[in-house]
XYZ file of C-alpha atoms in Angstrom:
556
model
C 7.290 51.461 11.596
C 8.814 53.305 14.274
C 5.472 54.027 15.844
C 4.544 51.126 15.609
C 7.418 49.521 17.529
C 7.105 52.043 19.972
C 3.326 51.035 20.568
C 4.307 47.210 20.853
C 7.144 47.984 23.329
C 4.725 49.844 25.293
C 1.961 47.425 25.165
C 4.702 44.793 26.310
C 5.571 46.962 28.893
C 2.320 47.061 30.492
C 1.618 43.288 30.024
C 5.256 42.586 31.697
C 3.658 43.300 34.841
C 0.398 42.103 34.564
C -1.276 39.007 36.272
C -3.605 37.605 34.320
C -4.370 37.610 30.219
C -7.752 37.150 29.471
C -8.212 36.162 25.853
C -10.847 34.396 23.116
C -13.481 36.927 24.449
C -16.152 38.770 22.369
C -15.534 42.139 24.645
C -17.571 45.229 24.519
C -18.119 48.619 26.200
C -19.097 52.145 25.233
C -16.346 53.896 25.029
C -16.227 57.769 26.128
C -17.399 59.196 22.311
C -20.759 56.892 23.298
C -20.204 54.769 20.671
C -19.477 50.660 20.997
C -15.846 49.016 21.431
C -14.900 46.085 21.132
C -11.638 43.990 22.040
C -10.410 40.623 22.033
C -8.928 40.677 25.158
C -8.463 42.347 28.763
C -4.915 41.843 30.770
C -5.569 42.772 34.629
C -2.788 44.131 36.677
C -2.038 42.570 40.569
C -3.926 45.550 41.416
C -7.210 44.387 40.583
C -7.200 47.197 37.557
C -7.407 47.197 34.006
C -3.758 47.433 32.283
C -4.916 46.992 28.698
C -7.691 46.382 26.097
C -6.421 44.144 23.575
C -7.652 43.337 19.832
C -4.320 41.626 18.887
C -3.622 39.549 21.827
C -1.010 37.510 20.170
C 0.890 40.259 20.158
C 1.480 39.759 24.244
C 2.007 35.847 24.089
C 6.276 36.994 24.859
C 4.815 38.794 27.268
C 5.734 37.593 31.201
C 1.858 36.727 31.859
C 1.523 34.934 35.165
C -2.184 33.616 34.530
C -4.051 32.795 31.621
C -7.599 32.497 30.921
C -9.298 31.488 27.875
C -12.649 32.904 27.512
C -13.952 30.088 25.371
C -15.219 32.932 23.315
C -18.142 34.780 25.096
C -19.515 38.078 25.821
C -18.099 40.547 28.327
C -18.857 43.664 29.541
C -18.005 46.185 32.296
C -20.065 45.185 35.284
C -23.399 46.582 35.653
C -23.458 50.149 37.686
C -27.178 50.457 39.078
C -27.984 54.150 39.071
C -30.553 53.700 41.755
C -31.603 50.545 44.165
C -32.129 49.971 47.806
C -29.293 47.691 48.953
C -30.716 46.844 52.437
C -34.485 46.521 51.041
C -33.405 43.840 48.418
C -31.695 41.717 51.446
C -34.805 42.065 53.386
C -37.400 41.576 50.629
C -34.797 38.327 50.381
C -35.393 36.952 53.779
C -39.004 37.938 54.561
C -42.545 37.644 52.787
C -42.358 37.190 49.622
C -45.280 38.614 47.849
C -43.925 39.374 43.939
C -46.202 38.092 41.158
C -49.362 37.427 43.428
C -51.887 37.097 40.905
C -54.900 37.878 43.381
C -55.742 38.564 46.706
C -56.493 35.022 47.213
C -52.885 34.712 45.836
C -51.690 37.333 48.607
C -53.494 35.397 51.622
C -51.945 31.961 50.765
C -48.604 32.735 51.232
C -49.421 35.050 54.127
C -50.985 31.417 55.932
C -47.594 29.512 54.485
C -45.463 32.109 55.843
C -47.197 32.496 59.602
C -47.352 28.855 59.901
C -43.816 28.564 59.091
C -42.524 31.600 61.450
C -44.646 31.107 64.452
C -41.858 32.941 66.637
C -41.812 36.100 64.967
C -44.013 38.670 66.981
C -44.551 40.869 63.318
C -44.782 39.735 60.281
C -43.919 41.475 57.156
C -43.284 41.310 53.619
C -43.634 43.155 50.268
C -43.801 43.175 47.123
C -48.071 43.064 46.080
C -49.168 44.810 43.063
C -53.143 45.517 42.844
C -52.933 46.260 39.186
C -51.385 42.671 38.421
C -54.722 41.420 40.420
C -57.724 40.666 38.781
C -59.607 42.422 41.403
C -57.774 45.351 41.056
C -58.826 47.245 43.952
C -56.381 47.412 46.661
C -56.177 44.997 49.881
C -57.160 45.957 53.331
C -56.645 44.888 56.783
C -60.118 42.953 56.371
C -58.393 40.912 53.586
C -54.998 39.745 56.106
C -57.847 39.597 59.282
C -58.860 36.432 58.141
C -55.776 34.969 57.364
C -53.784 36.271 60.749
C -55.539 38.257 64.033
C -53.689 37.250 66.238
C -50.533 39.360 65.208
C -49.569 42.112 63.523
C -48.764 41.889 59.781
C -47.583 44.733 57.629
C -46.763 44.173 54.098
C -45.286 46.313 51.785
C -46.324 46.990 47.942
C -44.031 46.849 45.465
C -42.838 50.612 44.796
C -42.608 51.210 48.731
C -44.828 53.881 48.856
C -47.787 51.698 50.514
C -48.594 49.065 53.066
C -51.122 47.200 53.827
C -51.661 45.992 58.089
C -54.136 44.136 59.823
C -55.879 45.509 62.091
C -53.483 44.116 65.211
C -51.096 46.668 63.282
C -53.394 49.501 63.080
C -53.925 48.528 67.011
C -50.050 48.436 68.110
C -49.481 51.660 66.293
C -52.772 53.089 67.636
C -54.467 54.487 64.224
C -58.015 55.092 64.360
C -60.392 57.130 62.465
C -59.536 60.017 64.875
C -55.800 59.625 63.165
C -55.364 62.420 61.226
C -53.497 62.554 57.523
C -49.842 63.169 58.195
C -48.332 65.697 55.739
C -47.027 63.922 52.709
C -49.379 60.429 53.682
C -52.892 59.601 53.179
C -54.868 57.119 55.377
C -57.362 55.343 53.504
C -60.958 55.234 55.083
C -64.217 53.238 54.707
C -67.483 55.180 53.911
C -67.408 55.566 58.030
C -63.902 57.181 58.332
C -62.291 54.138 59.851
C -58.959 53.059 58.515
C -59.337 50.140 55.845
C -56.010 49.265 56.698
C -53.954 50.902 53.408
C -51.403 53.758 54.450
C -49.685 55.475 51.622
C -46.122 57.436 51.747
C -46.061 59.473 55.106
C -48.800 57.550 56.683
C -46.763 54.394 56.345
C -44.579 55.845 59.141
C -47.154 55.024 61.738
C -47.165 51.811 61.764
C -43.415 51.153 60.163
C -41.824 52.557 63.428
C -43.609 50.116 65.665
C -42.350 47.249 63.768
C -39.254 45.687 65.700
C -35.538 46.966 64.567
C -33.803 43.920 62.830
C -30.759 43.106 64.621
C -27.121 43.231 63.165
C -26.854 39.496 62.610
C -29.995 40.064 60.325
C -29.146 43.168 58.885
C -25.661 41.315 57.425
C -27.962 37.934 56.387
C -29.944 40.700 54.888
C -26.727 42.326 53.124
C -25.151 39.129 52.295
C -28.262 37.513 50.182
C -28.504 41.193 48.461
C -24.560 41.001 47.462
C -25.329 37.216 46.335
C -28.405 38.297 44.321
C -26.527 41.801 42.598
C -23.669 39.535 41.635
C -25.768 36.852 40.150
C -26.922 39.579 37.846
C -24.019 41.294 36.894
C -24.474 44.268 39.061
C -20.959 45.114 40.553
C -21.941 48.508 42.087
C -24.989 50.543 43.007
C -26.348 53.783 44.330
C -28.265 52.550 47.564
C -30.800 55.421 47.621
C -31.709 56.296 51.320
C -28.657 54.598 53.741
C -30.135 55.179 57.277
C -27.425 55.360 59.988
C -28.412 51.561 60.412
C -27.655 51.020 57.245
C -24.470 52.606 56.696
C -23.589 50.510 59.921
C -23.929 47.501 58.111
C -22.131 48.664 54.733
C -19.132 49.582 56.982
C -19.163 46.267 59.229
C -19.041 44.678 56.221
C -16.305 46.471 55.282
C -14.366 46.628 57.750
C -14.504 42.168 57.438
C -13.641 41.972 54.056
C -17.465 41.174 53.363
C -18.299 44.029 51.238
C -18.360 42.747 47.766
C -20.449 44.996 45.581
C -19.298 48.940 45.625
C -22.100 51.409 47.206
C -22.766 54.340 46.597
C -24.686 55.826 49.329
C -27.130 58.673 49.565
C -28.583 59.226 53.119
C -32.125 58.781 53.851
C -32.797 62.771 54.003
C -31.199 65.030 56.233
C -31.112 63.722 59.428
C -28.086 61.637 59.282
C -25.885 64.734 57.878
C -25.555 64.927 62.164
C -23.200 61.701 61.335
C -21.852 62.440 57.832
C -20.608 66.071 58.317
C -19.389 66.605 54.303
C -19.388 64.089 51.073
C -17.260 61.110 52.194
C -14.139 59.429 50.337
C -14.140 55.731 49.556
C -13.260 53.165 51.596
C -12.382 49.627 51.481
C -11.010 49.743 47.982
C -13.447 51.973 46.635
C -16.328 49.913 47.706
C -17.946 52.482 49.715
C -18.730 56.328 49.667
C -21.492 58.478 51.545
C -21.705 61.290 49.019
C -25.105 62.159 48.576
C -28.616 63.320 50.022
C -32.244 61.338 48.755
C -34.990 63.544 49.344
C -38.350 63.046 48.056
C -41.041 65.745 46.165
C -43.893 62.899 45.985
C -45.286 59.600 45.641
C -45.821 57.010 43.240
C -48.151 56.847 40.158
C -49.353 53.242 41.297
C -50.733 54.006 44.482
C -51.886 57.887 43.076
C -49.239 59.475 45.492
C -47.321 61.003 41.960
C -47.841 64.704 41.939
C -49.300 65.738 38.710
C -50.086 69.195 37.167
C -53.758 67.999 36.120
C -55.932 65.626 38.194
C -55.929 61.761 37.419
C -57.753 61.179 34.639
C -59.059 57.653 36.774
C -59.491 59.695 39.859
C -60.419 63.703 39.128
C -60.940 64.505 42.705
C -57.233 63.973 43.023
C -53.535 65.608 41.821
C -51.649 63.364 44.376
C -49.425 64.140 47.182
C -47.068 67.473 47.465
C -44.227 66.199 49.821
C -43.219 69.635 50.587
C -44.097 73.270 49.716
C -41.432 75.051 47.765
C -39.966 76.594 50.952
C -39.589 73.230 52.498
C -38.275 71.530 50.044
C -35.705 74.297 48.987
C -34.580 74.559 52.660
C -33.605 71.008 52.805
C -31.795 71.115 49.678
C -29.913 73.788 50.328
C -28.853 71.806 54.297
C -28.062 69.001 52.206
C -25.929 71.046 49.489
C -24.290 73.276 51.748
C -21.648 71.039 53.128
C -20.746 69.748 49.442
C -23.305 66.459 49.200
C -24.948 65.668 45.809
C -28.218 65.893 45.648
C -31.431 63.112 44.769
C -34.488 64.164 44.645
C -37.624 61.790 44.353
C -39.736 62.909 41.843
C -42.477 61.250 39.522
C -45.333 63.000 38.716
C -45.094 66.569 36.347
C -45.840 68.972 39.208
C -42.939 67.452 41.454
C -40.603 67.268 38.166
C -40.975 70.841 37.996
C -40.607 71.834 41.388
C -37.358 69.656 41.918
C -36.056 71.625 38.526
C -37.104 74.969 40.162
C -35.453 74.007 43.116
C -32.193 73.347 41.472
C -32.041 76.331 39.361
C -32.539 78.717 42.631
C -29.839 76.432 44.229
C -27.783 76.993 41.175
C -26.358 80.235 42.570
C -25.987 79.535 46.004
C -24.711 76.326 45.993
C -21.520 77.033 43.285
C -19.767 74.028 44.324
C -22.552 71.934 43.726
C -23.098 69.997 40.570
C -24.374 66.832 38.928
C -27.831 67.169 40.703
C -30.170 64.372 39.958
C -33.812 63.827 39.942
C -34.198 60.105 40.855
C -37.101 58.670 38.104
C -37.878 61.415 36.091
C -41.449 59.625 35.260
C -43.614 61.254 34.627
C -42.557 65.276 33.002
C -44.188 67.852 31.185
C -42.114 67.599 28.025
C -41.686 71.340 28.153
C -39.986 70.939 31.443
C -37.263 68.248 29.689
C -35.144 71.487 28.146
C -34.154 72.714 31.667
C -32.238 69.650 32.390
C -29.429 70.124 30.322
C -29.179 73.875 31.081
C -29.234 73.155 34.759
C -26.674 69.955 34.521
C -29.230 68.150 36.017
C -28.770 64.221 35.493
C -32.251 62.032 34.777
C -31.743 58.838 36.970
C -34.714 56.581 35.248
C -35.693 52.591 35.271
C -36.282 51.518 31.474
C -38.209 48.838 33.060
C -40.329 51.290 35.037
C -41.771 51.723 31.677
C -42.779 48.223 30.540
C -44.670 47.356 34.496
C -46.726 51.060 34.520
C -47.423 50.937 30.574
C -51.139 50.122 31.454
C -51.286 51.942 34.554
C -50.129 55.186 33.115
C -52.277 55.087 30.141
C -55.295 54.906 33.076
C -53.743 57.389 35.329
C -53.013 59.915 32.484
C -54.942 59.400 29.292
C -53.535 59.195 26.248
C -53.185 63.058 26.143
C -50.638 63.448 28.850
C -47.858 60.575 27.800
C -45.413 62.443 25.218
C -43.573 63.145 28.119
C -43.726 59.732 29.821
C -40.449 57.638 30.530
C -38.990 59.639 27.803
C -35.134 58.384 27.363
C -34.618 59.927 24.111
C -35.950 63.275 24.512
C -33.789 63.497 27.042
C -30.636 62.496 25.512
C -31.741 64.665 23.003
C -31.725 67.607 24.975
C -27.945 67.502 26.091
C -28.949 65.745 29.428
C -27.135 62.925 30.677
C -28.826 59.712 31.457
C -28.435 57.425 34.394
C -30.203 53.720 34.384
C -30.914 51.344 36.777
C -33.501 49.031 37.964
C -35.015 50.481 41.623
C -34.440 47.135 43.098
C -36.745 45.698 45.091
C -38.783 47.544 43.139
C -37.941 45.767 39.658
C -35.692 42.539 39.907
C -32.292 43.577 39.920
C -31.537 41.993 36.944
C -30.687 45.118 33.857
C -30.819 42.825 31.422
C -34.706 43.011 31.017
C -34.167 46.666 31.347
C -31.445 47.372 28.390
C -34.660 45.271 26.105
C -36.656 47.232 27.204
C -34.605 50.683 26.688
C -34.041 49.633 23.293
C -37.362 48.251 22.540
C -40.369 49.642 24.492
C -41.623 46.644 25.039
C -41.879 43.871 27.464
C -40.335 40.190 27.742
C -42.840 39.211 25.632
C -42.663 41.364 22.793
C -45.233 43.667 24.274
C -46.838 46.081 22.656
C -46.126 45.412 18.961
C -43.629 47.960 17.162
C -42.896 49.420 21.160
C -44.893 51.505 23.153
C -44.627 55.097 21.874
C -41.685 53.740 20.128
C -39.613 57.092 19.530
C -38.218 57.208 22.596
C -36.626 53.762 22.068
C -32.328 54.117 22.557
C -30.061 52.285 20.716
C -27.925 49.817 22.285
C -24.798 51.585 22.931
C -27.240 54.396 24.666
C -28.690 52.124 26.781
C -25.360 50.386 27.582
C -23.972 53.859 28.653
C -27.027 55.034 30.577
C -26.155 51.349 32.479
C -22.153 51.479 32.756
C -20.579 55.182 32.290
C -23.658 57.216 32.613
C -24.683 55.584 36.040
C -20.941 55.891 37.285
C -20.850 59.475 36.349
C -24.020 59.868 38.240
C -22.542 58.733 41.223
C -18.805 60.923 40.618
C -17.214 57.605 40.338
C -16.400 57.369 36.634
C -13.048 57.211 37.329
C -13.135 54.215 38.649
C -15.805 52.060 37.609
C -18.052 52.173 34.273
C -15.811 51.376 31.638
C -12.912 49.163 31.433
C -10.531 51.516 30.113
C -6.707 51.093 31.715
C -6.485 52.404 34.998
C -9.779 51.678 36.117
C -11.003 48.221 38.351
C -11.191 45.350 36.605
C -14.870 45.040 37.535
C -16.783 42.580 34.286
C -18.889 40.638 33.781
C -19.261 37.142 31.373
C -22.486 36.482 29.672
C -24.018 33.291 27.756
C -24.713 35.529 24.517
C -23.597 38.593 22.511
C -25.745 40.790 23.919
C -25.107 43.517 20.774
C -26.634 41.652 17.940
C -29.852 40.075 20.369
C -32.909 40.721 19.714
C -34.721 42.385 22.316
C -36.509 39.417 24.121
C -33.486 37.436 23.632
C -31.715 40.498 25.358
C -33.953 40.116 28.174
C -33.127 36.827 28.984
C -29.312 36.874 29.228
C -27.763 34.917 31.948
C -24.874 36.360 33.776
C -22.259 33.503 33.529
C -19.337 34.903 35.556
C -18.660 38.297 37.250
C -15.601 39.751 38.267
C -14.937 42.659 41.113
C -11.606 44.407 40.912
C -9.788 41.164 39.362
C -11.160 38.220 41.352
C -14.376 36.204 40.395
C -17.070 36.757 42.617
C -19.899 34.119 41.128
C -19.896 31.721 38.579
C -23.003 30.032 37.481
C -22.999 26.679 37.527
C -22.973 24.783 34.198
C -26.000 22.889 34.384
C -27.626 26.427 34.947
C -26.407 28.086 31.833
C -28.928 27.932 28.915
C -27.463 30.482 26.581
C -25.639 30.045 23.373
C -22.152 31.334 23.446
C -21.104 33.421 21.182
C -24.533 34.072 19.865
């Protein structure tokens, strides 16, 4: 009894100077034993942080609340951590070409003609987000395909995993590649039967026509930041790991700052070395913990879509090939060890087997020299030779992987591979299994930034529609409260900011979101489709759907 009084007094305590009582709520988190919580209600101190997790909240109603909030019963959750986006590229992809879902080429050139007729001022024009493999054509576009549509200027668009544009032939003019050009290291021009460019530049060779393109200015680098805040909100993301700031970028992030305009928390990791000349050691945050340079991205290779994925074997739809090696082991270790040196984490790009294994050899010759250093992450983790999995742990080396990575390439990497070469493939639960740690997110602009279709498809293998049956090799599926970890505490450990955001244990920011179902007991598809009702950044409501626009069932 005493105890128990004790507790209550304590509980009052806490609640005596708290703002706001949030009650009638179906809450649930992971809690630090991995397992799922749940609570009734969540009182938020003046502070913006969590004073207490409730399931008794009548206990409290003596309690001197100054705000209450029913919560009509639905579903909330810590907000969203995305282990690994592209804040500035999802505000761009925003506010330029739009080229996600084309169905064809044909599809491509239409909205190329809507878009130059409707930004006739613009001296470039650019865009991203094709995909040949959703094409029925399936063979890549060249500068042939966009002559026809514009000549007049140059047009560079961007495919959907960044490593690959496609110009006209103005471009390949104004950045003055011909079939003299040679192959930068780490980037492959493509070439007709004659040796002239087609107009396709993958990784490195992307670089000679991306610096000719005009710099945005600052007014459109904050539209561009703005409609990415707007869009991570929407979905429930409250902070993310922006994976390769430039010094532009990091610009914007602290402009914003510094005018009460940053909303979502960042996590940056500079775009390679280059701008440790500005960011002398790891960073602390700013702007009430919305922003902290801690980190290096570096890359080891390409992607499997465009064949720039390193692999130990050649393509099994393209022999002649193993894809591209960013860096020789010398290289690579050298800039890991700049980057690690002055105490930044480190991020390293790698997809395909061969660059898995070289990032892992990398850290564990870093290992030693580098004491201070921990947490290292390989960002994607794709593609690995499941011998190679077993290292992770041993080396506290974090997998940073996109569940919904999985569900896009399924096809792809059954071509790319064969059947022979996938036990290691997007392979969540061998690595949990191993004593790794997992970190999720959704490489946004990539993938939609929307985790939702991500957690389905962590739990399921399959696609929104259900695709393949019985999940596609199915024993790497997670449970829920896995997935919801790799997704909340998992990605904020990632990023050395578990104590503060991840969970909504007391003491930490009040950072939640409100959803139209109980995302728990879904089924998968239904999972997928969750709408994002309300969400919350260290105690204030940042978006609230309308309620026309909410289709869910509450409490569901």
């Amino acid at each position: 009894m005493k105890k128990t009084l004790l507790a209550l007094t304590a509980l009052l305590a806490s609640a005596a100077n708290a703002d706001t009582l949030i009650d009638n709520i179906n809450g649930l988190q992971v809690g630090p034993d991995g397992k799922l919580q749940t609570f009734r209600a969540i009182v938020i101190g003046d502070d913006g942080k969590v004073r207490q997790l409730l399931q008794n909240p009548e206990l409290v109603r003596l309690a001197n609340i100054t705000s209450h909030i029913d919560g009509q019963g639905r579903t909330l959750l810590p907000g969203i951590v995305d282990g690994h986006g592209h804040v500035m590229g999802l505000g761009f992809a925003l506010i330029q070409l739009d080229l996600t879902g084309t169905g064809s080429i044909a599809d491509l050139q239409g909205r190329l003609r809507d878009y130059a007729a409707a930004h006739r001022q613009d001296r470039w024009l650019t865009g991203r987000g094709w995909n040949q493999e959703l094409w029925s054509e399936k063979r890549f576009p060249t500068a042939a395909d966009l002559d026809v549509i514009v000549k007049d200027r140059p047009v560079v668009l961007e495919r959907v995993d960044g490593h690959a544009i496609v110009v006209n032939s103005a471009a390949l003019r104004a950045a003055g590649v011909t079939a003299g050009t040679k192959d930068p290291a780490g980037g492959k021009i493509e070439r007709d039967s004659r040796g002239n460019p087609t107009g396709l530049l993958i990784d490195a060779a992307t670089e000679l026509v991306a610096k000719k393109v005009p710099a945005p200015s600052s007014e459109q680098r904050d539209q561009a930041l703005e409609k990415a805040q707007e869009a991570l909100l929407a979905v429930g993301v409250t902070s993310a790991a922006d994976m390769g700031t430039t010094l532009d970028d990091w610009r914007t992030f602290d402009r914003a700052g510094v005018n009460g305009r940053l909303m979502v928390r960042i996590m940056s990791y500079a775009a390679g070395v280059e701008p440790l000349q500005r960011f002398r050691k790891a960073g602390d945050w700013q702007f009430g913990d919305r922003l902290r340079m801690g980190g290096v991205k570096l890359y080891a290779d390409g992607a499997l879509g465009s064949r720039g994925a390193w692999l130990k074997r050649p393509y099994a739809d393209k022999p002649d090939t193993r894809g591209l090696q960013f860096h020789s082991d010398a290289e690579l270790l050298s800039l890991a060890r700049t980057a690690c040196s002055p105490g930044f984490q480190l991020a390293i790009h790698a997809i395909g087997d061969a660059a898995n294994d070289q990032v892992i050899r990398t850290y564990e010759t870093l290992k030693p020299v580098c004491p201070g250093a921990s947490r290292w992450r390989i960002e994607h983790f794709q593609i690995a030779d499941p011998a190679d999995i077993p290292r992770l742990a041993r080396n506290g080396i974090i997998a940073s992987m996109q569940p919904v990575h999985q569900t896009s390439d399924r096809l792809m990497a059954e071509a790319r591979l064969g059947q022979d070469r996938l036990a290691g493939a997007y392979a969540w639960q061998s690595v949990l299994k191993s004593g790794a740690r997992l970190a999720f997110g959704t490489d946004f602009p990539v993938e939609s930034p929307n985790p939702f279709p991500g957690l389905a498809a962590a739990v399921s293998r399959q696609d929104m529609n259900g695709e393949p049956a019985g999940g596609w090799l199915p024993e790497q599926r997670l449970s829920f409260a896995q997935a919801l970890h790799a997704y909340t505490r998992g990605a904020a450990y990632a990023g050395f900011a578990e104590a503060k955001v991840g969970s909504l244990d007391p003491g930490q920011w009040a950072d939640f979101i409100v959803v139209d179902r109980d995302v728990s007991t879904a089924d998968p598809q239904a999972l997928a489709r969750t709408q994002v009702v309300e969400t919350w950044v260290a105690g204030k409501k940042l978006f609230s759907r309308p309620v026309e626009a909410q289709r869910g069932e509450r409490g569901r």
